[in-house]
Amino acid sequence: MAITAEIRVGADKLDLPVIVGSEGEVGIDIGTLRDKTGAITLDPGYGNTGAGESAITFLDGELGILRYRGYPIEQLAGSASFLEVSWLLLKGELPTAAELANLIAAERANRAVPDHVQAVLAACPQNTHPMAMLASCIVTLSSSHSDEDDAIAGLPANQLRLMAQLPVIAAYIYRRSQGLPLVPPDSERDYAANFLHMMFAGTGKQSDDVAIANAMDLLFILHADHEQNCSTSTVRLVGSSQADYFASVAAGVCALWGPLHGGANQAVVEMLDEIVHRGGKVDWVVAQAKDKASGFRLMGFGHRVYKNFDPRAKLIKVQADVVLDKLGKDDEQLDLAIGLEHAALADEYFVQRKLYPNVDFYSGIIYRAMGFPQEMFTVLFAIGRLPGWTAHWNEHNAGKARIGRPRQIYTGRNARDFVPLQAR
Ligand code: ACO
């Protein structure tokens, strides 16, 4: 039976069309609401607002389901590479063997970043946050990669180049911040292995272990897309003004930076450090998180959409064991995190609000064990999220997209006459 929606605003009654998605999600199309009734909807935080239709990622927060283009994240994480998943997100289908071989070769051949990126990095003060440097480098790439119509290996040239160069830029950011000599990309190594090599070669940290590179690749897959999250919505919104691709992605990087979004992985590790510093007891953190007056939140817990376990958190938790085991590390933080998870999940406050560990809860522990400093954690998230941002930018711009421009309910002063300076 077709679903219908009826809305009354004062004396006006309006029948509204209802859109049903391929997984049965229901959206009321309010496109005529203001014209017909003069009213708008009000939804701060957009918890009830669909920004549009999308065929890229499906997630069911109640059941803890995440699928890219229909494929469950658990299957992709177990069987595909990050480049394969990137192609899937961008093109809609898994690559054939020939398509994947072309993509791998093209990614390896396009890693060299333009010279001016070095100048941008050199101009940043030493203590600049890596996310600020990342956004700055990306936005300046628009000056050197302007051939928007070209394609490389079946992908828009700009997009393929950014995918190839983002890990290189990230490694440069890190090595500069440490005063280390830059390591050039190695075209014999695949995406994640080359990144670890460029980051850590000559530092005494693990730079060429296959299991660690596989874990890095998996972490990129788990971060690759998450439908209309804050940074992806930002990329779509900026792109809707027909700003160029690099500007849109740089805006996404800035949105990701915040501690309520991608910056949470850094905040989790800082929180765990603080617990260790205070003697290793988790009870006070749980108590503080429950106390609204403290303004403190349990970092890595809760999600706008997931009201059940974040499926990515489950996969990352398993990976944390693999990586720590491989590196021979007995991480006090991992034990603490597990203890904190148990304490929170047994607490009525978290149970009632359906607050579960999210993707950021365990990822920082792995990154730290691998040797990444905390400030780089969100950069790793950005590398993983790039194919998702790009797929959404393409989808939005390919459709009949209007410029994104929310309305508001004005609550300020009514009209009044200007008061000359001498009369105030
Ligand atoms: N610790 C304590 N209380 C929390 C937490 C938390 N981490 N998260 C939500 N709550 C509480 C809220 O205070 C609120 O309580 P109330 O109903 O008594 O007022 C209730 O749970 C609902 O919270 P909202 O703020 O409405 O949830 P929202 O969907 O707006 O926020 C968010 C989601 C930002 C992720 C939130 O859970 C949070 O701040 N978590 C910590 C930061 C974090 O881990 N961010 C990473 C998210 S995943 C990602 O972006 C990759």
Short mmCIF file of C-alpha atoms and ligand atoms in Angstrom, two decimals:
data_model
loop_
_atom_site.label_atom_id
_atom_site.label_comp_id
_atom_site.label_asym_id
_atom_site.label_seq_id
_atom_site.Cartn_x
_atom_site.Cartn_y
_atom_site.Cartn_z
CA MET A 1 0.00 0.00 0.00
CA ALA A 2 1.36 3.40 -1.00
CA ILE A 3 2.38 5.56 1.94
CA THR A 4 1.02 9.09 2.02
CA ALA A 5 1.67 12.09 4.21
CA GLU A 6 -0.66 14.90 5.10
CA ILE A 7 0.33 18.07 6.89
CA ARG A 8 -1.82 20.83 8.37
CA VAL A 9 -0.43 24.30 8.99
CA GLY A 10 -3.23 26.41 10.48
CA ALA A 11 -6.12 26.11 8.06
CA ASP A 12 -3.94 24.86 5.20
CA LYS A 13 -3.86 21.15 4.49
CA LEU A 14 -1.28 19.70 2.18
CA ASP A 15 -0.80 16.19 0.77
CA LEU A 16 2.88 15.48 0.40
CA PRO A 17 4.57 12.87 -1.75
CA VAL A 18 6.46 10.15 0.06
CA ILE A 19 9.71 8.74 -1.29
CA VAL A 20 10.63 5.18 -0.33
CA GLY A 21 14.26 4.11 -0.69
CA SER A 22 15.51 0.72 -1.88
CA GLU A 23 15.87 -0.42 1.77
CA GLY A 24 12.41 0.80 2.74
CA GLU A 25 13.48 4.12 4.27
CA VAL A 26 10.67 6.65 4.10
CA GLY A 27 11.11 10.34 3.36
CA ILE A 28 8.39 12.97 3.13
CA ASP A 29 9.08 15.30 0.21
CA ILE A 30 8.38 18.76 1.62
CA GLY A 31 9.48 20.59 -1.55
CA THR A 32 6.16 22.46 -1.89
CA LEU A 33 5.64 23.18 1.81
CA ARG A 34 6.73 26.81 1.89
CA ASP A 35 5.07 27.72 -1.39
CA LYS A 36 1.75 26.25 -0.32
CA THR A 37 1.67 27.11 3.39
CA GLY A 38 4.36 29.76 4.05
CA ALA A 39 5.94 27.48 6.67
CA ILE A 40 9.31 25.79 6.67
CA THR A 41 10.59 22.85 8.72
CA LEU A 42 12.97 23.37 11.61
CA ASP A 43 15.51 20.64 12.34
CA PRO A 44 18.69 21.86 14.06
CA GLY A 45 21.45 19.29 13.59
CA TYR A 46 19.45 17.80 10.66
CA GLY A 47 18.58 14.64 12.63
CA ASN A 48 15.32 14.28 10.66
CA THR A 49 16.34 15.85 7.39
CA GLY A 50 17.32 13.93 4.29
CA ALA A 51 19.67 16.09 2.23
CA GLY A 52 18.76 14.15 -0.90
CA GLU A 53 18.74 10.71 -2.44
CA SER A 54 21.98 8.75 -2.64
CA ALA A 55 22.95 5.35 -4.04
CA ILE A 56 26.40 5.10 -2.44
CA THR A 57 26.17 3.86 1.16
CA PHE A 58 23.42 2.32 3.24
CA LEU A 59 23.50 2.22 6.98
CA ASP A 60 20.95 1.07 9.49
CA GLY A 61 21.85 2.51 12.87
CA GLU A 62 19.33 0.40 14.77
CA LEU A 63 20.65 -2.90 13.38
CA GLY A 64 24.31 -1.84 13.09
CA ILE A 65 24.46 -2.40 9.30
CA LEU A 66 26.88 -0.63 6.95
CA ARG A 67 27.07 -1.39 3.22
CA TYR A 68 28.99 0.31 0.42
CA ARG A 69 27.06 0.01 -2.86
CA GLY A 70 25.19 -2.94 -1.34
CA TYR A 71 28.25 -4.88 -0.13
CA PRO A 72 28.42 -5.46 3.66
CA ILE A 73 31.42 -3.76 5.29
CA GLU A 74 32.39 -7.06 6.93
CA GLN A 75 32.80 -8.73 3.52
CA LEU A 76 34.69 -5.81 1.99
CA ALA A 77 36.97 -5.57 5.02
CA GLY A 78 37.77 -9.28 4.77
CA SER A 79 38.29 -9.56 1.02
CA ALA A 80 38.95 -6.29 -0.82
CA SER A 81 41.78 -3.75 -0.94
CA PHE A 82 41.29 -0.05 -0.29
CA LEU A 83 41.80 0.79 -3.98
CA GLU A 84 39.19 -1.82 -4.94
CA VAL A 85 36.75 -0.29 -2.43
CA SER A 86 37.56 3.20 -3.71
CA TRP A 87 36.67 2.13 -7.24
CA LEU A 88 33.47 0.54 -5.95
CA LEU A 89 32.43 3.76 -4.24
CA LEU A 90 33.33 5.93 -7.21
CA LYS A 91 32.01 3.74 -10.02
CA GLY A 92 29.21 1.79 -8.35
CA GLU A 93 30.56 -1.69 -9.16
CA LEU A 94 33.59 -3.73 -8.12
CA PRO A 95 36.45 -3.37 -10.63
CA THR A 96 37.28 -6.17 -13.05
CA ALA A 97 40.81 -7.58 -12.82
CA ALA A 98 41.89 -5.34 -15.74
CA GLU A 99 40.29 -2.23 -14.23
CA LEU A 100 41.95 -2.88 -10.89
CA ALA A 101 45.36 -3.47 -12.50
CA ASN A 102 45.01 -0.16 -14.39
CA LEU A 103 43.96 1.65 -11.25
CA ILE A 104 46.89 0.27 -9.22
CA ALA A 105 49.37 1.23 -11.97
CA ALA A 106 47.87 4.72 -12.36
CA GLU A 107 47.88 5.36 -8.60
CA ARG A 108 51.57 4.38 -8.40
CA ALA A 109 52.44 6.57 -11.41
CA ASN A 110 50.72 9.70 -10.08
CA ARG A 111 52.13 10.04 -6.57
CA ALA A 112 54.49 12.94 -7.24
CA VAL A 113 53.07 16.11 -5.66
CA PRO A 114 53.61 19.49 -7.34
CA ASP A 115 56.62 21.47 -6.05
CA HIS A 116 54.51 24.25 -4.58
CA VAL A 117 53.07 21.85 -1.97
CA GLN A 118 56.52 21.82 -0.33
CA ALA A 119 56.45 25.62 -0.28
CA VAL A 120 53.01 25.61 1.38
CA LEU A 121 54.29 23.24 4.07
CA ALA A 122 57.45 25.28 4.56
CA ALA A 123 55.35 28.42 5.06
CA CYS A 124 53.36 26.85 7.93
CA PRO A 125 54.70 27.44 11.44
CA GLN A 126 56.20 24.28 12.97
CA ASN A 127 53.30 23.86 15.42
CA THR A 128 50.55 24.05 12.77
CA HIS A 129 48.08 21.18 13.21
CA PRO A 130 48.49 18.55 10.44
CA MET A 131 44.80 18.94 9.47
CA ALA A 132 45.35 22.65 8.79
CA MET A 133 48.34 21.79 6.62
CA LEU A 134 46.42 19.05 4.84
CA ALA A 135 43.52 21.37 3.98
CA SER A 136 45.94 24.09 2.80
CA CYS A 137 47.86 21.72 0.54
CA ILE A 138 44.68 20.27 -0.98
CA VAL A 139 43.12 23.61 -1.79
CA THR A 140 46.29 24.83 -3.53
CA LEU A 141 46.31 21.73 -5.74
CA SER A 142 43.44 23.31 -7.68
CA SER A 143 46.03 25.59 -9.30
CA SER A 144 48.10 22.74 -10.70
CA HIS A 145 45.46 20.14 -11.54
CA SER A 146 42.91 21.97 -13.59
CA ASP A 147 42.24 19.54 -16.47
CA GLU A 148 38.86 18.51 -15.12
CA ASP A 149 37.79 16.73 -18.29
CA ASP A 150 40.73 14.33 -18.49
CA ALA A 151 40.50 10.77 -17.27
CA ILE A 152 43.19 8.43 -15.95
CA ALA A 153 42.45 4.69 -15.65
CA GLY A 154 38.73 5.39 -15.96
CA LEU A 155 38.56 8.03 -13.21
CA PRO A 156 38.57 11.83 -13.47
CA ALA A 157 42.27 12.78 -13.58
CA ASN A 158 42.02 15.24 -10.68
CA GLN A 159 40.39 12.66 -8.48
CA LEU A 160 42.87 9.90 -9.29
CA ARG A 161 45.77 12.27 -8.66
CA LEU A 162 44.46 13.43 -5.31
CA MET A 163 43.93 9.83 -4.21
CA ALA A 164 47.54 9.02 -5.19
CA GLN A 165 48.99 12.17 -3.61
CA LEU A 166 47.07 12.46 -0.34
CA PRO A 167 49.18 9.85 1.55
CA VAL A 168 52.33 11.44 0.12
CA ILE A 169 51.29 14.87 1.40
CA ALA A 170 50.38 13.34 4.78
CA ALA A 171 53.82 11.71 5.07
CA TYR A 172 55.51 14.99 4.12
CA ILE A 173 53.51 16.81 6.80
CA TYR A 174 54.64 14.33 9.43
CA ARG A 175 58.30 14.21 8.45
CA ARG A 176 58.57 17.99 8.24
CA SER A 177 57.02 18.34 11.69
CA GLN A 178 59.67 15.94 13.04
CA GLY A 179 62.54 17.58 11.14
CA LEU A 180 63.10 14.31 9.26
CA PRO A 181 64.31 14.10 5.62
CA LEU A 182 61.47 13.41 3.16
CA VAL A 183 61.21 9.92 1.69
CA PRO A 184 60.14 9.81 -1.98
CA PRO A 185 57.20 7.56 -2.96
CA ASP A 186 58.18 4.01 -3.92
CA SER A 187 56.23 2.75 -6.93
CA GLU A 188 57.09 -0.85 -6.06
CA ARG A 189 54.89 -0.65 -2.96
CA ASP A 190 51.13 -0.59 -2.88
CA TYR A 191 48.99 2.21 -1.42
CA ALA A 192 49.16 1.52 2.32
CA ALA A 193 52.66 -0.02 2.25
CA ASN A 194 54.06 3.01 0.42
CA PHE A 195 52.42 5.33 2.92
CA LEU A 196 53.96 3.52 5.91
CA HIS A 197 57.32 3.46 4.13
CA MET A 198 57.20 7.22 3.47
CA MET A 199 56.13 7.91 7.05
CA PHE A 200 58.50 5.74 9.00
CA ALA A 201 61.52 4.67 6.89
CA GLY A 202 64.69 5.35 8.89
CA THR A 203 62.83 6.19 12.12
CA GLY A 204 63.13 2.79 13.82
CA LYS A 205 59.34 2.36 13.59
CA GLN A 206 57.80 -0.50 11.61
CA SER A 207 57.75 0.70 7.99
CA ASP A 208 57.67 -2.44 5.85
CA ASP A 209 55.69 -5.18 7.58
CA VAL A 210 53.01 -6.77 5.41
CA ALA A 211 50.58 -7.45 8.29
CA ILE A 212 50.82 -3.84 9.48
CA ALA A 213 50.32 -2.54 5.93
CA ASN A 214 47.27 -4.80 5.58
CA ALA A 215 45.87 -3.41 8.84
CA MET A 216 46.42 0.14 7.56
CA ASP A 217 44.62 -0.74 4.32
CA LEU A 218 41.73 -2.21 6.29
CA LEU A 219 41.45 0.91 8.44
CA PHE A 220 41.25 3.01 5.27
CA ILE A 221 38.41 0.76 4.03
CA LEU A 222 36.49 1.12 7.30
CA HIS A 223 36.66 4.91 7.00
CA ALA A 224 35.97 5.11 3.26
CA ASP A 225 32.36 6.31 3.43
CA HIS A 226 29.56 6.88 5.90
CA GLU A 227 26.79 8.55 3.90
CA GLN A 228 25.70 12.07 4.93
CA ASN A 229 28.04 12.68 7.88
CA CYS A 230 29.27 16.16 8.77
CA SER A 231 32.33 16.26 6.49
CA THR A 232 30.62 14.58 3.54
CA SER A 233 27.66 16.93 3.82
CA THR A 234 30.17 19.77 3.85
CA VAL A 235 31.82 18.49 0.67
CA ARG A 236 28.39 18.23 -1.00
CA LEU A 237 27.32 21.67 0.22
CA VAL A 238 30.50 23.41 -0.91
CA GLY A 239 30.35 21.54 -4.22
CA SER A 240 26.75 22.66 -4.70
CA SER A 241 28.00 26.22 -5.23
CA GLN A 242 30.05 24.77 -8.12
CA ALA A 243 33.26 25.37 -6.17
CA ASP A 244 35.96 23.13 -7.57
CA TYR A 245 36.71 19.61 -6.43
CA PHE A 246 39.82 20.45 -4.39
CA ALA A 247 38.10 23.33 -2.58
CA SER A 248 35.20 21.02 -1.71
CA VAL A 249 37.51 18.29 -0.36
CA ALA A 250 39.57 20.82 1.62
CA ALA A 251 36.33 21.98 3.26
CA GLY A 252 35.58 18.35 4.13
CA VAL A 253 38.99 18.04 5.79
CA CYS A 254 38.20 21.09 7.96
CA ALA A 255 34.83 19.64 8.98
CA LEU A 256 36.42 16.31 9.83
CA TRP A 257 38.96 17.95 12.12
CA GLY A 258 36.52 18.65 14.99
CA PRO A 259 36.51 16.42 18.10
CA LEU A 260 32.84 15.53 17.64
CA HIS A 261 33.66 14.07 14.22
CA GLY A 262 37.02 12.71 12.94
CA GLY A 263 38.98 14.45 15.68
CA ALA A 264 37.45 12.05 18.20
CA ASN A 265 40.15 9.42 17.60
CA GLN A 266 42.76 11.86 18.93
CA ALA A 267 40.46 12.87 21.79
CA VAL A 268 39.95 9.21 22.81
CA VAL A 269 43.68 8.60 23.22
CA GLU A 270 44.08 11.86 25.15
CA MET A 271 41.22 10.78 27.41
CA LEU A 272 42.80 7.34 27.98
CA ASP A 273 46.14 9.01 28.79
CA GLU A 274 44.39 11.18 31.33
CA ILE A 275 42.84 8.08 32.94
CA VAL A 276 46.27 6.42 33.17
CA HIS A 277 47.67 9.65 34.64
CA ARG A 278 44.97 9.58 37.32
CA GLY A 279 45.72 6.03 38.40
CA GLY A 280 43.88 3.93 35.80
CA LYS A 281 40.36 4.01 37.30
CA VAL A 282 37.54 4.38 34.76
CA ASP A 283 34.70 5.16 37.17
CA TRP A 284 35.40 8.89 37.39
CA VAL A 285 35.33 9.27 33.58
CA VAL A 286 31.99 7.49 33.39
CA ALA A 287 30.68 9.68 36.22
CA GLN A 288 31.97 12.84 34.52
CA ALA A 289 30.44 11.86 31.18
CA LYS A 290 27.06 11.44 32.91
CA ASP A 291 27.31 14.81 34.63
CA LYS A 292 25.87 17.35 32.18
CA ALA A 293 27.40 20.23 34.13
CA SER A 294 30.91 18.92 33.39
CA GLY A 295 30.51 19.51 29.65
CA PHE A 296 32.57 16.31 29.20
CA ARG A 297 31.58 13.48 26.86
CA LEU A 298 32.95 9.99 26.72
CA MET A 299 35.00 10.31 23.56
CA GLY A 300 34.56 7.51 21.01
CA PHE A 301 31.08 6.78 22.37
CA GLY A 302 27.75 7.59 20.81
CA HIS A 303 26.73 8.28 17.25
CA ARG A 304 24.06 10.31 15.54
CA VAL A 305 22.89 7.31 13.54
CA TYR A 306 24.10 4.14 15.32
CA LYS A 307 21.93 3.18 18.25
CA ASN A 308 23.65 -0.18 18.35
CA PHE A 309 27.28 -1.31 17.95
CA ASP A 310 29.04 0.57 15.17
CA PRO A 311 30.04 -2.37 12.90
CA ARG A 312 33.33 -0.61 12.16
CA ALA A 313 34.19 -0.51 15.87
CA LYS A 314 33.79 -4.30 16.09
CA LEU A 315 36.17 -4.83 13.15
CA ILE A 316 38.68 -2.32 14.51
CA LYS A 317 38.68 -3.92 17.94
CA VAL A 318 39.72 -7.23 16.37
CA GLN A 319 42.39 -5.42 14.36
CA ALA A 320 43.75 -3.76 17.51
CA ASP A 321 44.55 -7.21 18.90
CA VAL A 322 46.24 -8.27 15.64
CA VAL A 323 48.40 -5.14 15.41
CA LEU A 324 49.42 -5.03 19.06
CA ASP A 325 50.24 -8.72 18.94
CA LYS A 326 52.29 -8.29 15.77
CA LEU A 327 54.19 -5.36 17.23
CA GLY A 328 54.70 -7.26 20.47
CA LYS A 329 53.05 -4.42 22.41
CA ASP A 330 51.09 -4.89 25.57
CA ASP A 331 49.07 -1.71 25.43
CA GLU A 332 47.81 -0.49 28.75
CA GLN A 333 45.44 1.74 26.80
CA LEU A 334 43.76 -1.19 25.05
CA ASP A 335 43.04 -2.90 28.38
CA LEU A 336 41.78 0.38 29.72
CA ALA A 337 39.57 0.94 26.69
CA ILE A 338 38.06 -2.53 27.06
CA GLY A 339 37.42 -1.82 30.76
CA LEU A 340 35.87 1.53 29.93
CA GLU A 341 33.65 -0.04 27.27
CA HIS A 342 32.41 -2.65 29.76
CA ALA A 343 31.78 -0.03 32.45
CA ALA A 344 29.83 2.23 30.08
CA LEU A 345 27.80 -0.57 28.51
CA ALA A 346 26.74 -1.73 31.99
CA ASP A 347 25.67 1.76 33.01
CA GLU A 348 22.01 2.77 32.80
CA TYR A 349 22.88 6.24 31.41
CA PHE A 350 24.59 4.77 28.34
CA VAL A 351 22.12 1.90 27.97
CA GLN A 352 19.09 4.23 28.00
CA ARG A 353 20.62 6.58 25.43
CA LYS A 354 21.90 3.70 23.29
CA LEU A 355 25.46 4.97 23.38
CA TYR A 356 27.93 2.40 22.02
CA PRO A 357 31.61 2.58 21.00
CA ASN A 358 32.00 4.21 17.58
CA VAL A 359 34.70 3.90 14.90
CA ASP A 360 37.04 6.20 16.79
CA PHE A 361 37.07 4.31 20.07
CA TYR A 362 39.75 1.76 19.14
CA SER A 363 41.35 3.25 16.01
CA GLY A 364 43.62 5.66 17.91
CA ILE A 365 45.06 2.78 19.94
CA ILE A 366 46.10 1.01 16.74
CA TYR A 367 47.48 4.18 15.18
CA ARG A 368 49.55 4.88 18.25
CA ALA A 369 50.91 1.33 18.34
CA MET A 370 51.89 1.74 14.69
CA GLY A 371 53.90 4.83 15.65
CA PHE A 372 51.63 7.69 14.51
CA PRO A 373 51.60 10.74 16.77
CA GLN A 374 48.14 11.78 18.00
CA GLU A 375 47.90 14.87 15.80
CA MET A 376 48.15 12.62 12.72
CA PHE A 377 45.20 10.39 13.60
CA THR A 378 42.57 12.54 11.92
CA VAL A 379 44.79 12.84 8.83
CA LEU A 380 44.58 9.04 8.54
CA PHE A 381 40.80 9.30 8.71
CA ALA A 382 40.91 11.87 5.89
CA ILE A 383 42.99 9.59 3.64
CA GLY A 384 40.45 6.83 4.17
CA ARG A 385 37.43 9.10 3.68
CA LEU A 386 38.63 10.64 0.39
CA PRO A 387 36.86 8.15 -1.93
CA GLY A 388 33.61 8.69 -0.04
CA TRP A 389 33.85 12.48 -0.28
CA THR A 390 34.69 12.16 -3.96
CA ALA A 391 31.84 9.75 -4.73
CA HIS A 392 29.39 12.10 -3.01
CA TRP A 393 30.79 15.16 -4.79
CA ASN A 394 30.35 13.37 -8.12
CA GLU A 395 26.87 12.12 -7.29
CA HIS A 396 25.72 15.52 -6.11
CA ASN A 397 27.12 17.37 -9.09
CA ALA A 398 25.85 14.81 -11.59
CA GLY A 399 22.28 15.16 -10.38
CA LYS A 400 19.90 18.04 -10.69
CA ALA A 401 21.55 19.63 -7.68
CA ARG A 402 20.50 23.09 -6.58
CA ILE A 403 22.82 25.16 -4.48
CA GLY A 404 22.50 24.13 -0.83
CA ARG A 405 20.88 26.96 1.04
CA PRO A 406 18.96 26.23 4.24
CA ARG A 407 16.36 28.66 5.54
CA GLN A 408 15.92 29.83 9.12
CA ILE A 409 13.39 31.13 11.60
CA TYR A 410 14.50 34.66 12.44
CA THR A 411 14.30 35.46 16.17
CA GLY A 412 16.07 38.85 16.20
CA ARG A 413 14.80 42.43 16.57
CA ASN A 414 11.97 43.75 14.44
CA ALA A 415 12.55 46.67 12.06
CA ARG A 416 13.84 49.83 13.77
CA ASP A 417 15.32 53.14 12.67
CA PHE A 418 19.05 53.73 12.52
CA VAL A 419 20.41 55.73 15.46
CA PRO A 420 23.16 58.24 14.54
CA LEU A 421 26.47 57.74 16.42
CA GLN A 422 26.17 60.93 18.50
CA ALA A 423 22.68 59.88 19.70
CA ARG A 424 23.66 56.40 21.03
N1 ACO B 1 29.14 10.86 26.46
C1 ACO B 1 28.15 11.19 27.30
N2 ACO B 1 26.88 11.49 26.92
C2 ACO B 1 26.62 11.44 25.60
C3 ACO B 1 27.61 11.10 24.65
C4 ACO B 1 28.90 10.79 25.12
N3 ACO B 1 29.88 10.45 24.27
N4 ACO B 1 27.06 11.15 23.41
C5 ACO B 1 25.78 11.51 23.58
N5 ACO B 1 25.50 11.68 24.91
C6 ACO B 1 24.21 12.01 25.50
C7 ACO B 1 23.82 13.46 25.29
O1 ACO B 1 24.30 14.28 26.32
C8 ACO B 1 22.32 13.37 25.23
O2 ACO B 1 21.84 13.21 26.55
P1 ACO B 1 20.39 13.81 26.98
O3 ACO B 1 19.39 13.09 26.11
O4 ACO B 1 20.29 13.51 28.42
O5 ACO B 1 20.46 15.28 26.67
C9 ACO B 1 22.07 12.05 24.51
O6 ACO B 1 23.23 11.24 24.80
C10 ACO B 1 21.91 12.20 23.01
O7 ACO B 1 23.04 12.88 22.52
P2 ACO B 1 23.05 13.90 21.32
O8 ACO B 1 23.99 15.01 21.62
O9 ACO B 1 21.65 14.27 20.96
O10 ACO B 1 23.65 13.03 20.20
P3 ACO B 1 24.11 13.57 18.80
O11 ACO B 1 23.56 12.63 17.80
O12 ACO B 1 23.80 15.00 18.63
O13 ACO B 1 25.70 13.44 18.88
C11 ACO B 1 27.87 12.59 18.82
C12 ACO B 1 26.41 12.40 18.36
C13 ACO B 1 28.38 13.96 18.43
C14 ACO B 1 28.73 11.54 18.12
C15 ACO B 1 27.92 12.39 20.36
O14 ACO B 1 27.51 11.08 20.69
C16 ACO B 1 29.31 12.68 20.93
O15 ACO B 1 29.62 13.83 21.23
N6 ACO B 1 30.17 11.62 21.06
C17 ACO B 1 31.53 11.84 21.53
C18 ACO B 1 32.41 12.31 20.37
C19 ACO B 1 32.68 11.22 19.36
O16 ACO B 1 33.02 10.09 19.71
N7 ACO B 1 32.56 11.57 18.07
C20 ACO B 1 32.84 10.65 16.95
C21 ACO B 1 31.55 10.28 16.26
S1 ACO B 1 31.86 9.11 14.99
C22 ACO B 1 32.47 10.04 13.74
O17 ACO B 1 32.17 11.17 13.52
C23 ACO B 1 33.45 9.41 12.90
#
